[in-house]
Tab-separated table of C-alpha atoms and ligand atoms in Angstrom:
chain	number	residue	atom	x	y	z
S	7	UNK	CA	-15.193	28.554	-33.900
S	8	UNK	CA	-12.468	25.705	-33.786
S	9	UNK	CA	-9.618	28.131	-32.432
S	10	UNK	CA	-11.916	29.446	-29.688
S	11	UNK	CA	-12.664	25.960	-28.561
S	12	UNK	CA	-8.897	25.192	-28.525
S	13	UNK	CA	-8.304	28.579	-26.676
S	14	UNK	CA	-10.932	28.091	-24.331
S	15	UNK	CA	-9.909	24.498	-23.455
S	16	UNK	CA	-5.945	25.528	-22.893
S	17	UNK	CA	-7.701	28.232	-20.691
S	18	UNK	CA	-9.439	25.784	-18.298
S	19	UNK	CA	-6.313	23.418	-18.372
S	20	UNK	CA	-4.132	26.317	-17.085
S	21	UNK	CA	-6.382	27.466	-14.680
S	22	UNK	CA	-6.590	23.810	-13.266
S	23	UNK	CA	-2.758	23.484	-12.961
S	24	UNK	CA	-2.874	26.953	-11.635
S	25	UNK	CA	-5.272	25.967	-8.895
S	26	UNK	CA	-3.506	22.519	-8.380
S	27	UNK	CA	-0.409	24.211	-7.724
S	28	UNK	CA	-2.002	26.830	-5.027
S	29	UNK	CA	-3.908	23.895	-3.139
S	30	UNK	CA	-0.614	21.872	-3.025
S	31	UNK	CA	1.645	24.770	-1.590
S	32	UNK	CA	1.921	24.287	2.194
S	33	UNK	CA	1.006	26.890	4.480
S	34	UNK	CA	4.048	28.638	5.694
S	35	UNK	CA	4.147	31.429	8.188
S	36	UNK	CA	4.719	34.412	5.941
S	37	UNK	CA	8.229	35.052	7.291
S	38	UNK	CA	9.537	31.422	7.386
S	39	UNK	CA	10.915	30.184	4.082
S	40	UNK	CA	9.458	27.216	2.605
S	41	UNK	CA	12.141	24.759	0.916
S	42	UNK	CA	11.658	21.905	-1.408
S	43	UNK	CA	13.809	18.741	-0.139
S	44	UNK	CA	13.843	15.629	-2.213
S	45	UNK	CA	15.019	12.348	-0.766
S	46	UNK	CA	15.405	8.706	-1.390
S	47	UNK	CA	12.050	7.076	-0.886
S	48	UNK	CA	13.501	3.814	0.473
S	49	UNK	CA	16.689	4.063	1.969
S	50	UNK	CA	16.837	2.799	5.622
S	51	UNK	CA	18.300	3.571	8.173
S	52	UNK	CA	18.629	7.422	6.458
S	53	UNK	CA	15.145	7.823	4.899
S	54	UNK	CA	12.015	5.225	4.962
S	55	UNK	CA	8.483	5.186	6.274
S	56	UNK	CA	7.826	3.851	9.319
S	57	UNK	CA	4.399	1.578	10.223
S	58	UNK	CA	2.465	4.915	10.242
S	59	UNK	CA	3.455	5.692	6.665
S	60	UNK	CA	5.606	8.834	8.181
S	61	UNK	CA	8.855	9.329	6.832
S	62	UNK	CA	11.765	8.638	9.547
S	63	UNK	CA	15.490	8.166	9.851
S	64	UNK	CA	18.770	9.584	10.341
S	65	UNK	CA	18.177	12.061	7.513
S	66	UNK	CA	14.595	13.037	8.433
S	67	UNK	CA	15.364	13.377	12.007
S	68	UNK	CA	18.380	15.571	11.184
S	69	UNK	CA	16.421	17.698	8.616
S	70	UNK	CA	13.491	18.155	10.729
S	71	UNK	CA	15.755	19.356	13.721
S	72	UNK	CA	17.646	21.817	11.273
S	73	UNK	CA	14.444	23.156	10.106
S	74	UNK	CA	13.203	23.720	13.554
S	75	UNK	CA	16.370	25.361	14.876
S	76	UNK	CA	16.739	27.663	11.515
S	77	UNK	CA	13.022	28.396	11.317
S	78	UNK	CA	12.222	26.997	7.899
S	79	UNK	CA	9.525	24.639	6.546
S	80	UNK	CA	10.166	22.353	3.850
S	81	UNK	CA	7.922	20.260	1.556
S	82	UNK	CA	9.584	16.855	1.266
S	83	UNK	CA	9.802	14.740	-2.156
S	84	UNK	CA	10.492	11.042	-1.933
S	85	UNK	CA	11.330	9.186	-4.899
S	86	UNK	CA	14.062	7.178	-6.448
S	87	UNK	CA	17.575	8.143	-5.673
S	88	UNK	CA	18.631	9.249	-9.196
S	89	UNK	CA	15.300	11.442	-9.810
S	90	UNK	CA	15.876	13.034	-6.277
S	91	UNK	CA	19.509	14.163	-7.015
S	92	UNK	CA	18.335	15.220	-10.744
S	93	UNK	CA	15.891	17.245	-9.109
S	94	UNK	CA	18.462	19.578	-7.299
S	95	UNK	CA	20.851	19.577	-9.894
S	96	UNK	CA	17.948	21.011	-12.422
S	97	UNK	CA	16.640	23.388	-9.691
S	98	UNK	CA	13.338	21.462	-9.284
S	99	UNK	CA	14.082	21.159	-5.905
S	100	UNK	CA	16.258	23.355	-3.283
S	101	UNK	CA	18.326	20.396	-1.536
S	102	UNK	CA	18.664	16.810	-1.306
S	103	UNK	CA	19.295	14.422	1.825
S	104	UNK	CA	19.452	11.207	1.123
S	105	UNK	CA	22.283	9.038	2.642
S	106	UNK	CA	24.252	10.772	-0.394
S	107	UNK	CA	27.967	10.279	-0.492
S	108	UNK	CA	30.252	13.457	-1.062
S	109	UNK	CA	32.261	12.833	-3.974
S	110	UNK	CA	34.636	15.125	-6.049
S	111	UNK	CA	32.226	14.612	-9.212
S	112	UNK	CA	29.397	15.681	-7.132
S	113	UNK	CA	31.124	18.763	-5.841
S	114	UNK	CA	31.388	19.935	-9.851
S	115	UNK	CA	27.682	20.088	-9.620
S	116	UNK	CA	26.463	20.632	-5.930
S	117	UNK	CA	27.598	22.854	-2.952
S	118	UNK	CA	27.940	20.123	-0.086
S	119	UNK	CA	27.368	20.470	3.516
S	120	UNK	CA	29.898	19.341	6.289
S	121	UNK	CA	29.797	15.442	6.270
S	122	UNK	CA	27.325	14.122	8.766
S	123	UNK	CA	27.650	10.275	8.406
S	124	UNK	CA	30.978	8.352	7.587
S	125	UNK	CA	30.051	5.762	4.883
S	126	UNK	CA	31.693	3.464	2.129
S	127	UNK	CA	30.748	1.133	-0.195
S	128	UNK	CA	30.707	-2.694	0.666
S	129	UNK	CA	30.054	-5.537	-1.828
S	130	UNK	CA	27.558	-8.465	-0.328
S	131	UNK	CA	26.279	-11.546	-1.837
S	132	UNK	CA	23.457	-13.752	-0.779
S	133	UNK	CA	23.933	-15.439	2.539
S	134	UNK	CA	25.426	-19.038	1.935
S	135	UNK	CA	26.538	-18.041	-1.664
S	136	UNK	CA	29.482	-19.682	-3.315
S	137	UNK	CA	31.053	-16.468	-4.226
S	138	UNK	CA	33.900	-15.750	-2.157
S	139	UNK	CA	35.775	-13.104	-3.845
S	140	UNK	CA	35.628	-10.361	-6.520
S	141	UNK	CA	37.307	-12.860	-8.880
S	142	UNK	CA	34.443	-15.473	-8.678
S	143	UNK	CA	32.153	-12.674	-10.176
S	144	UNK	CA	33.584	-13.470	-13.481
S	145	UNK	CA	30.404	-13.580	-16.306
S	146	UNK	CA	27.988	-13.247	-13.305
S	147	UNK	CA	25.498	-10.504	-12.872
S	148	UNK	CA	25.955	-7.915	-10.304
S	149	UNK	CA	23.099	-5.630	-9.004
S	150	UNK	CA	23.566	-1.964	-8.908
S	151	UNK	CA	21.324	1.222	-8.386
S	152	UNK	CA	21.164	3.717	-10.789
S	153	UNK	CA	22.867	7.130	-9.950
S	154	UNK	CA	24.584	6.385	-7.177
S	155	UNK	CA	28.226	6.369	-5.684
S	156	UNK	CA	28.325	2.633	-4.862
S	157	UNK	CA	27.325	2.206	-8.879
S	158	UNK	CA	30.072	4.084	-9.833
S	159	UNK	CA	32.685	2.092	-7.512
S	160	UNK	CA	31.039	-1.088	-8.892
S	161	UNK	CA	31.203	-0.131	-12.612
S	162	UNK	CA	34.795	0.714	-12.021
S	163	UNK	CA	35.671	-2.954	-10.971
S	164	UNK	CA	33.532	-4.294	-13.593
S	165	UNK	CA	36.420	-4.489	-16.573
S	166	UNK	CA	39.155	-6.133	-14.049
S	167	UNK	CA	36.395	-8.775	-12.536
S	168	UNK	CA	34.460	-9.364	-15.675
S	169	UNK	CA	31.177	-9.155	-14.450
S	170	UNK	CA	27.703	-8.016	-16.044
S	171	UNK	CA	25.637	-5.122	-14.746
S	172	UNK	CA	22.191	-4.760	-13.917
S	173	UNK	CA	20.660	-1.401	-13.026
S	174	UNK	CA	17.945	-0.796	-10.268
S	175	UNK	CA	16.067	2.269	-9.160
S	176	UNK	CA	15.676	1.246	-5.326
S	177	UNK	CA	17.676	-0.403	-2.910
S	178	UNK	CA	15.181	-2.637	-1.869
S	179	UNK	CA	14.638	-4.147	-5.123
S	180	UNK	CA	18.220	-4.483	-5.735
S	181	UNK	CA	18.739	-6.514	-2.698
S	182	UNK	CA	15.978	-8.802	-3.604
S	183	UNK	CA	17.300	-9.417	-6.815
S	184	UNK	CA	20.188	-11.114	-5.101
S	185	UNK	CA	18.326	-12.737	-2.334
S	186	UNK	CA	16.401	-14.557	-5.184
S	187	UNK	CA	19.539	-15.427	-6.718
S	188	UNK	CA	19.429	-13.527	-10.036
S	189	UNK	CA	22.292	-11.336	-9.351
S	190	UNK	CA	25.323	-12.721	-7.798
S	191	UNK	CA	26.273	-9.470	-5.750
S	192	UNK	CA	25.424	-6.128	-5.165
S	193	UNK	CA	27.493	-2.891	-4.063
S	194	UNK	CA	25.767	-0.656	-1.436
S	195	UNK	CA	26.816	1.737	1.219
S	196	UNK	CA	27.682	-0.021	4.416
S	197	UNK	CA	25.213	1.481	6.893
S	198	UNK	CA	22.537	0.725	4.607
S	199	UNK	CA	23.595	-2.766	4.289
S	200	UNK	CA	24.251	-3.382	8.122
S	201	UNK	CA	20.666	-2.038	8.719
S	202	UNK	CA	19.201	-4.709	6.428
S	203	UNK	CA	21.238	-7.337	7.649
S	204	UNK	CA	20.243	-6.881	11.040
S	205	UNK	CA	16.581	-6.542	9.872
S	206	UNK	CA	16.542	-9.842	8.344
S	207	UNK	CA	17.829	-9.541	4.875
S	208	UNK	CA	19.774	-12.515	4.176
S	209	UNK	CA	22.917	-11.064	2.688
S	210	UNK	CA	26.525	-11.500	3.530
S	211	UNK	CA	29.332	-8.527	3.357
S	212	UNK	CA	32.394	-9.235	1.953
S	213	UNK	CA	34.729	-6.401	2.500
S	214	UNK	CA	33.486	-5.011	6.105
S	215	UNK	CA	37.175	-3.854	6.922
S	216	UNK	CA	38.161	-2.822	3.400
S	217	UNK	CA	35.181	-0.367	2.357
S	218	UNK	CA	35.469	1.427	-1.184
S	219	UNK	CA	35.437	4.882	-1.382
S	220	UNK	CA	35.266	5.562	2.267
S	221	UNK	CA	33.820	8.828	2.861
S	222	UNK	CA	31.205	11.259	4.334
S	223	UNK	CA	27.459	11.429	3.834
S	224	UNK	CA	26.230	15.399	3.042
S	225	UNK	CA	23.385	17.507	2.440
S	226	UNK	CA	23.399	18.710	-1.315
S	227	UNK	CA	22.057	22.107	-2.855
S	228	UNK	CA	22.723	23.101	-6.612
S	229	UNK	CA	26.037	24.948	-7.260
S	230	UNK	CA	25.674	28.448	-6.618
S	231	UNK	CA	22.214	28.500	-5.007
S	232	UNK	CA	20.393	28.267	-1.810
S	233	UNK	CA	23.892	29.307	0.030
S	234	UNK	CA	21.509	30.446	2.968
S	235	UNK	CA	20.251	26.885	3.409
S	236	UNK	CA	23.223	25.372	3.412
S	237	UNK	CA	24.776	27.518	6.091
S	238	UNK	CA	21.900	26.768	8.158
S	239	UNK	CA	22.227	23.020	7.936
S	240	UNK	CA	26.109	23.585	8.840
S	241	UNK	CA	25.252	25.713	11.531
S	242	UNK	CA	22.516	23.761	13.061
S	243	UNK	CA	24.324	20.458	12.468
S	244	UNK	CA	27.155	21.750	14.582
S	245	UNK	CA	25.010	22.583	17.291
S	246	UNK	CA	23.572	19.334	17.137
S	247	UNK	CA	26.716	17.607	17.633
S	248	UNK	CA	27.650	19.842	20.600
S	249	UNK	CA	24.606	19.469	22.488
S	250	UNK	CA	24.061	15.669	21.943
S	251	UNK	CA	21.101	15.878	19.863
S	252	UNK	CA	22.849	13.974	16.745
S	253	UNK	CA	24.078	11.304	19.123
S	254	UNK	CA	20.517	10.751	20.126
S	255	UNK	CA	19.234	10.874	16.421
S	256	UNK	CA	22.223	7.881	15.345
S	257	UNK	CA	21.079	5.699	18.647
S	258	UNK	CA	17.815	5.957	17.848
S	259	UNK	CA	18.023	4.227	14.508
S	260	UNK	CA	21.420	2.143	15.196
S	261	UNK	CA	21.611	0.842	18.547
S	262	UNK	CA	18.286	-0.751	18.671
S	263	UNK	CA	19.044	-4.445	18.811
S	264	UNK	CA	16.062	-5.061	16.175
S	265	UNK	CA	14.642	-2.309	14.291
S	266	UNK	CA	11.249	-1.176	15.566
S	267	UNK	CA	10.711	1.303	12.762
S	268	UNK	CA	10.952	-1.229	9.796
S	269	UNK	CA	9.772	-4.749	9.109
S	270	UNK	CA	8.980	-5.386	12.777
S	271	UNK	CA	8.450	-9.290	13.261
S	272	UNK	CA	5.744	-9.144	15.336
S	273	UNK	CA	3.744	-7.200	12.404
S	274	UNK	CA	0.937	-9.377	11.106
S	275	UNK	CA	2.182	-10.013	7.622
S	276	UNK	CA	-0.982	-12.012	6.358
S	277	UNK	CA	-2.593	-10.464	3.222
S	278	UNK	CA	-5.330	-9.185	5.810
S	279	UNK	CA	-2.956	-8.163	8.226
S	280	UNK	CA	-0.928	-6.008	5.316
S	281	UNK	CA	-4.106	-4.622	4.140
S	282	UNK	CA	-5.203	-3.153	7.409
S	283	UNK	CA	-2.008	-2.049	9.045
S	284	UNK	CA	-1.777	-0.167	5.455
S	285	UNK	CA	-5.056	0.877	4.740
S	286	UNK	CA	-4.860	4.638	4.750
S	287	UNK	CA	-1.458	4.039	2.623
S	288	UNK	CA	-3.498	2.252	-0.028
S	289	UNK	CA	-6.608	4.519	0.110
S	290	UNK	CA	-4.281	7.406	-0.646
S	291	UNK	CA	-2.471	5.920	-3.500
S	292	UNK	CA	-5.452	4.751	-5.205
S	293	UNK	CA	-6.939	8.138	-4.513
S	294	UNK	CA	-4.064	9.762	-6.620
S	295	UNK	CA	-4.318	7.157	-9.337
S	296	UNK	CA	-8.066	7.518	-9.750
S	297	UNK	CA	-7.501	11.450	-9.621
S	298	UNK	CA	-4.653	10.900	-12.373
S	299	UNK	CA	-6.618	8.590	-14.391
S	300	UNK	CA	-9.940	10.790	-14.543
S	301	UNK	CA	-8.410	14.104	-15.309
S	302	UNK	CA	-6.015	12.039	-17.424
S	303	UNK	CA	-9.098	10.590	-19.573
S	304	UNK	CA	-10.968	13.767	-19.776
S	305	UNK	CA	-8.019	15.958	-21.049
S	306	UNK	CA	-6.306	13.387	-23.190
S	307	UNK	CA	-9.841	12.670	-24.789
S	308	UNK	CA	-10.363	16.437	-25.580
S	309	UNK	CA	-6.855	16.935	-26.821
S	310	UNK	CA	-7.107	13.976	-28.963
S	311	UNK	CA	-10.435	14.894	-30.161
S	312	UNK	CA	-8.817	18.315	-31.236
S	313	UNK	CA	-5.991	16.408	-32.996
S	314	UNK	CA	-8.236	14.203	-34.742
S	315	UNK	CA	-10.265	17.166	-36.318
S	316	UNK	CA	-7.175	19.105	-37.403
S	317	UNK	CA	-5.872	15.619	-38.735
S	318	UNK	CA	-8.843	15.620	-41.080
S	319	UNK	CA	-9.111	19.325	-41.789
S	320	UNK	CA	-8.932	21.016	-45.021
S	321	UNK	CA	-6.256	23.085	-44.138
S	322	UNK	CA	-2.913	21.620	-44.959
S	323	UNK	CA	-1.018	23.277	-42.187
S	324	UNK	CA	-3.467	21.594	-39.498
S	325	UNK	CA	-3.234	18.396	-41.187
S	326	UNK	CA	0.585	18.621	-40.816
S	327	UNK	CA	0.500	19.655	-37.469
S	328	UNK	CA	-1.729	17.040	-36.117
S	329	UNK	CA	0.488	14.519	-37.875
S	330	UNK	CA	3.703	16.061	-36.207
S	331	UNK	CA	2.124	15.985	-32.646
S	332	UNK	CA	0.660	12.624	-33.116
S	333	UNK	CA	3.935	11.134	-34.438
S	334	UNK	CA	5.925	13.091	-31.484
S	335	UNK	CA	4.129	11.920	-28.591
S	336	UNK	CA	3.195	8.626	-29.731
S	337	UNK	CA	6.929	7.790	-30.380
S	338	UNK	CA	8.101	8.902	-26.975
S	339	UNK	CA	8.148	6.487	-24.072
S	340	UNK	CA	6.041	7.738	-21.165
S	341	UNK	CA	8.604	7.749	-18.777
S	342	UNK	CA	10.902	9.783	-20.738
S	343	UNK	CA	8.432	12.151	-21.446
S	344	UNK	CA	7.754	12.351	-17.600
S	345	UNK	CA	11.462	12.919	-16.702
S	346	UNK	CA	11.667	15.527	-19.693
S	347	UNK	CA	8.614	17.358	-18.115
S	348	UNK	CA	9.448	16.927	-14.664
S	349	UNK	CA	13.211	17.067	-14.460
S	350	UNK	CA	14.355	18.280	-17.749
S	351	UNK	CA	12.204	21.362	-18.644
S	352	UNK	CA	12.278	23.216	-15.240
S	353	UNK	CA	16.080	23.727	-15.583
S	354	UNK	CA	15.472	25.324	-18.797
S	355	UNK	CA	12.457	27.578	-18.316
S	356	UNK	CA	13.081	28.340	-14.569
S	357	UNK	CA	9.767	27.376	-13.463
S	358	UNK	CA	9.395	24.422	-10.785
S	359	UNK	CA	6.466	21.919	-12.378
S	360	UNK	CA	4.604	20.092	-9.450
S	361	UNK	CA	4.895	16.367	-10.073
S	362	UNK	CA	1.022	15.779	-10.598
S	363	UNK	CA	0.897	18.598	-12.859
S	364	UNK	CA	3.921	17.209	-14.605
S	365	UNK	CA	2.468	13.650	-14.418
S	366	UNK	CA	-1.055	14.834	-15.747
S	367	UNK	CA	0.853	16.719	-18.412
S	368	UNK	CA	2.532	13.634	-19.533
S	369	UNK	CA	-0.655	11.602	-19.602
S	370	UNK	CA	-2.532	14.205	-21.565
S	371	UNK	CA	0.515	14.614	-24.482
S	372	UNK	CA	0.659	10.664	-24.560
S	373	UNK	CA	-2.591	9.396	-24.340
S	374	UNK	CA	-3.855	12.293	-26.177
S	375	UNK	CA	-1.689	11.288	-29.086
S	376	UNK	CA	-2.859	7.930	-29.217
S	377	UNK	CA	-6.679	9.257	-28.941
S	378	UNK	CA	-5.705	11.790	-31.869
S	379	UNK	CA	-4.931	8.837	-34.113
S	380	UNK	CA	-7.627	6.875	-33.706
S	381	UNK	CA	-10.259	9.408	-33.912
S	382	UNK	CA	-8.430	10.749	-37.258
S	383	UNK	CA	-8.993	7.096	-38.453
S	384	UNK	CA	-12.381	6.839	-36.974
S	385	UNK	CA	-13.318	10.092	-39.103
S	386	UNK	CA	-11.877	8.900	-42.140
S	387	UNK	CA	-13.800	5.606	-41.888
S	388	UNK	CA	-16.704	7.107	-42.194
S	389	UNK	CA	-17.835	6.602	-45.825
S	390	UNK	CA	-16.971	9.228	-48.381
S	391	UNK	CA	-20.410	9.442	-49.896
S	392	UNK	CA	-21.775	10.866	-46.532
S	393	UNK	CA	-19.946	13.744	-46.754
S	394	UNK	CA	-20.725	14.180	-50.649
S	395	UNK	CA	-24.163	13.838	-50.031
S	396	UNK	CA	-24.169	16.310	-47.138
S	397	UNK	CA	-22.315	18.803	-49.574
S	398	UNK	CA	-24.764	18.265	-52.377
S	399	UNK	CA	-27.638	18.922	-49.961
S	400	UNK	CA	-26.143	22.488	-49.448
S	401	UNK	CA	-24.339	21.744	-46.347
S	402	UNK	CA	-21.297	23.778	-45.643
S	403	UNK	CA	-18.594	21.714	-44.758
S	404	UNK	CA	-18.268	22.847	-40.990
S	405	UNK	CA	-22.008	22.088	-40.486
S	406	UNK	CA	-21.681	18.584	-42.447
S	407	UNK	CA	-18.881	17.546	-40.392
S	408	UNK	CA	-20.493	18.295	-37.136
S	409	UNK	CA	-24.011	17.118	-38.073
S	410	UNK	CA	-22.891	14.102	-40.417
S	411	UNK	CA	-19.354	13.156	-40.139
S	412	UNK	CA	-18.677	13.458	-36.294
S	413	UNK	CA	-22.034	11.333	-35.032
S	414	UNK	CA	-20.866	8.563	-37.266
S	415	UNK	CA	-17.382	8.659	-36.769
S	416	UNK	CA	-17.743	8.858	-32.970
S	417	UNK	CA	-19.645	5.763	-32.762
S	418	UNK	CA	-16.808	3.975	-34.579
S	419	UNK	CA	-14.380	5.291	-32.107
S	420	UNK	CA	-16.170	4.156	-28.912
S	421	UNK	CA	-14.247	0.815	-28.518
S	422	UNK	CA	-11.006	2.340	-28.947
S	423	UNK	CA	-11.874	5.221	-26.428
S	424	UNK	CA	-12.530	2.503	-23.960
S	425	UNK	CA	-9.272	0.726	-24.501
S	426	UNK	CA	-7.633	4.086	-24.290
S	427	UNK	CA	-9.236	4.477	-20.808
S	428	UNK	CA	-7.987	1.345	-19.449
S	429	UNK	CA	-4.451	2.096	-20.958
S	430	UNK	CA	-4.517	5.397	-19.433
S	431	UNK	CA	-5.255	3.951	-15.930
S	432	UNK	CA	-2.701	1.660	-16.196
S	433	UNK	CA	0.030	4.027	-17.683
S	434	UNK	CA	-0.287	6.240	-14.392
S	435	UNK	CA	1.892	3.617	-12.611
S	436	UNK	CA	4.790	4.297	-14.678
S	437	UNK	CA	4.425	7.965	-13.111
S	438	UNK	CA	5.820	6.526	-9.677
S	439	UNK	CA	9.008	7.120	-11.189
S	440	UNK	CA	8.708	11.097	-10.629
S	441	UNK	CA	8.027	10.350	-7.314
S	442	UNK	CA	3.733	10.503	-7.564
S	443	UNK	CA	2.719	8.513	-4.480
S	444	UNK	CA	-0.074	6.553	-6.697
S	445	UNK	CA	-0.930	3.064	-6.005
S	446	UNK	CA	2.484	1.592	-7.502
S	447	UNK	CA	4.593	3.882	-5.646
S	448	UNK	CA	2.809	2.972	-2.445
S	449	UNK	CA	3.384	-0.700	-2.970
S	450	UNK	CA	7.119	-0.088	-3.460
S	451	UNK	CA	7.255	1.857	-0.182
S	452	UNK	CA	5.204	-0.993	1.646
S	453	UNK	CA	7.655	-3.747	0.408
S	454	UNK	CA	10.802	-1.702	1.219
S	455	UNK	CA	9.413	-1.735	4.814
S	456	UNK	CA	7.850	-5.231	5.294
S	457	UNK	CA	9.788	-7.142	2.584
S	458	UNK	CA	6.415	-9.188	1.627
S	459	UNK	CA	6.945	-8.617	-1.892
S	460	UNK	CA	4.592	-11.526	-3.256
S	461	UNK	CA	1.744	-10.242	-0.825
S	462	UNK	CA	1.723	-6.668	-1.192
S	463	UNK	CA	2.306	-6.730	-5.067
S	464	UNK	CA	-0.773	-9.303	-5.059
S	465	UNK	CA	-3.107	-6.943	-3.096
S	466	UNK	CA	-1.652	-3.972	-5.725
S	467	UNK	CA	-2.512	-6.039	-8.546
S	468	UNK	CA	-5.972	-6.998	-7.032
S	469	UNK	CA	-6.675	-3.196	-6.697
S	470	UNK	CA	-5.829	-2.421	-10.018
S	471	UNK	CA	-8.119	-5.076	-11.507
S	472	UNK	CA	-11.109	-4.273	-9.699
S	473	UNK	CA	-10.527	-0.418	-10.634
S	474	UNK	CA	-10.120	-1.606	-14.278
S	475	UNK	CA	-13.357	-3.758	-13.676
S	476	UNK	CA	-15.351	-0.847	-12.597
S	477	UNK	CA	-14.083	1.348	-15.578
S	478	UNK	CA	-14.922	-1.386	-18.166
S	479	UNK	CA	-18.761	-1.862	-16.984
S	480	UNK	CA	-18.821	2.030	-16.933
S	481	UNK	CA	-17.335	2.516	-20.293
S	482	UNK	CA	-19.780	-0.515	-21.666
S	483	UNK	CA	-22.885	0.993	-20.215
S	484	UNK	CA	-21.891	4.339	-22.006
S	485	UNK	CA	-21.293	2.424	-25.045
S	486	UNK	CA	-24.847	0.990	-25.024
S	487	UNK	CA	-26.083	4.573	-24.491
S	488	UNK	CA	-24.713	6.170	-27.270
S	489	UNK	CA	-24.989	3.372	-29.882
W	519	LIG	N1	24.285	6.255	-1.039
W	519	LIG	C1	23.896	6.703	-2.358
W	519	LIG	C2	25.019	7.711	-3.055
W	519	LIG	O1	25.620	8.191	-2.131
W	519	LIG	C3	22.664	7.591	-2.266
W	519	LIG	C4	21.405	6.505	-1.850
W	519	LIG	O2	21.475	5.648	-2.644
W	519	LIG	N2	20.226	7.006	-1.358
W	519	LIG	O3	25.090	7.928	-4.037
């Protein structure tokens, strides 16, 4: 009975994942290949969202043009640069375009297109800073972005100049750390810094005429794979350079005096203004958070119940299995688990896992382990005499469990369940790291565009609090019913 239940539950989960995967497949013409292309979610002028939450930038326009000329479609996966690059290295995505510099190290892992833009690493300080040379950074903190060429360059100077390093996942947060005075300097690619400064970021470039590791940006695919895609990129790019399309794209983003794309000064940056001009983005982010939470809660609770029941089983093997699973998944940080499933696993099993599915599995395994632990504890807390009494009345073990122990145990567990539901909701925010566009990631993207960190994060926090309040009310209502 127990086994049958587990099997049908697993079948239901598998079916749901299948459906989800099917539903999220973009419809492509039968003969046009569809590629998954990852990118840096916030990297203006290469990749960023405009006021209408559309992805724009030099990379995005080039990619769109290449796809048009070479007759393919693509699904864009914007996320932190490091995760985006890992996705290609592990075969989760077919290619990456993210203002990514061509370096010898990267050529070991990827095949690279012709360079499409010249770049180099600059180091910057806050406008008006007392730091005048790299020597002045001794003992101070330098902000770097994980996995980038600029970070590698900055790190190579650490011993010589004796600064401390702090890592960030996105460029905008890194800049703000310098502007707020927490870090004394940062290293980033020159085109990205110039663009930010032009758009009002209070930073100053210290080595404009002497950039580090100067080189080109390229389009990358995993080594030995997607040769056709790479050839298409190179060919279409050569055509675009010839016929002037490329120059137009560059001029569109770099020649405008004040960017009309990001952080337009005329934007209404009051809380109400931010809320109304981004309402569809907030709504979509909230929806994704809610869907993840609901499915997460349902399946983690079911999985936790199974683990808890196994944990008090008479069978030693099941008890040991439950303990091991709970120990393992409770011990792993949620983000590590998410990266493992989303970025690590596909490279080994050779199957792409959509971000939503990976996120959901992460939630089920992690929250399910916590649930399993308190479910087991709840059953164990039922007075031993209850089981003895039931058995002495002639009830077999299974019926005694179902009719006597489980109902009493569940009542004990209700507050723990409510607590776990709220934790699940909050934990969905960690899944922004694998590029799921839930509420937190939505906030990150909006801040990258309008630099209104305080207001945007206050709005996001308020939305979470409202949802958590509703969830608590609902849970308390259910609690009253079952008690
Ligand atoms: N410019 C970075 C690099 O080449 C990539 C990025 O931050 N999007 O590593």
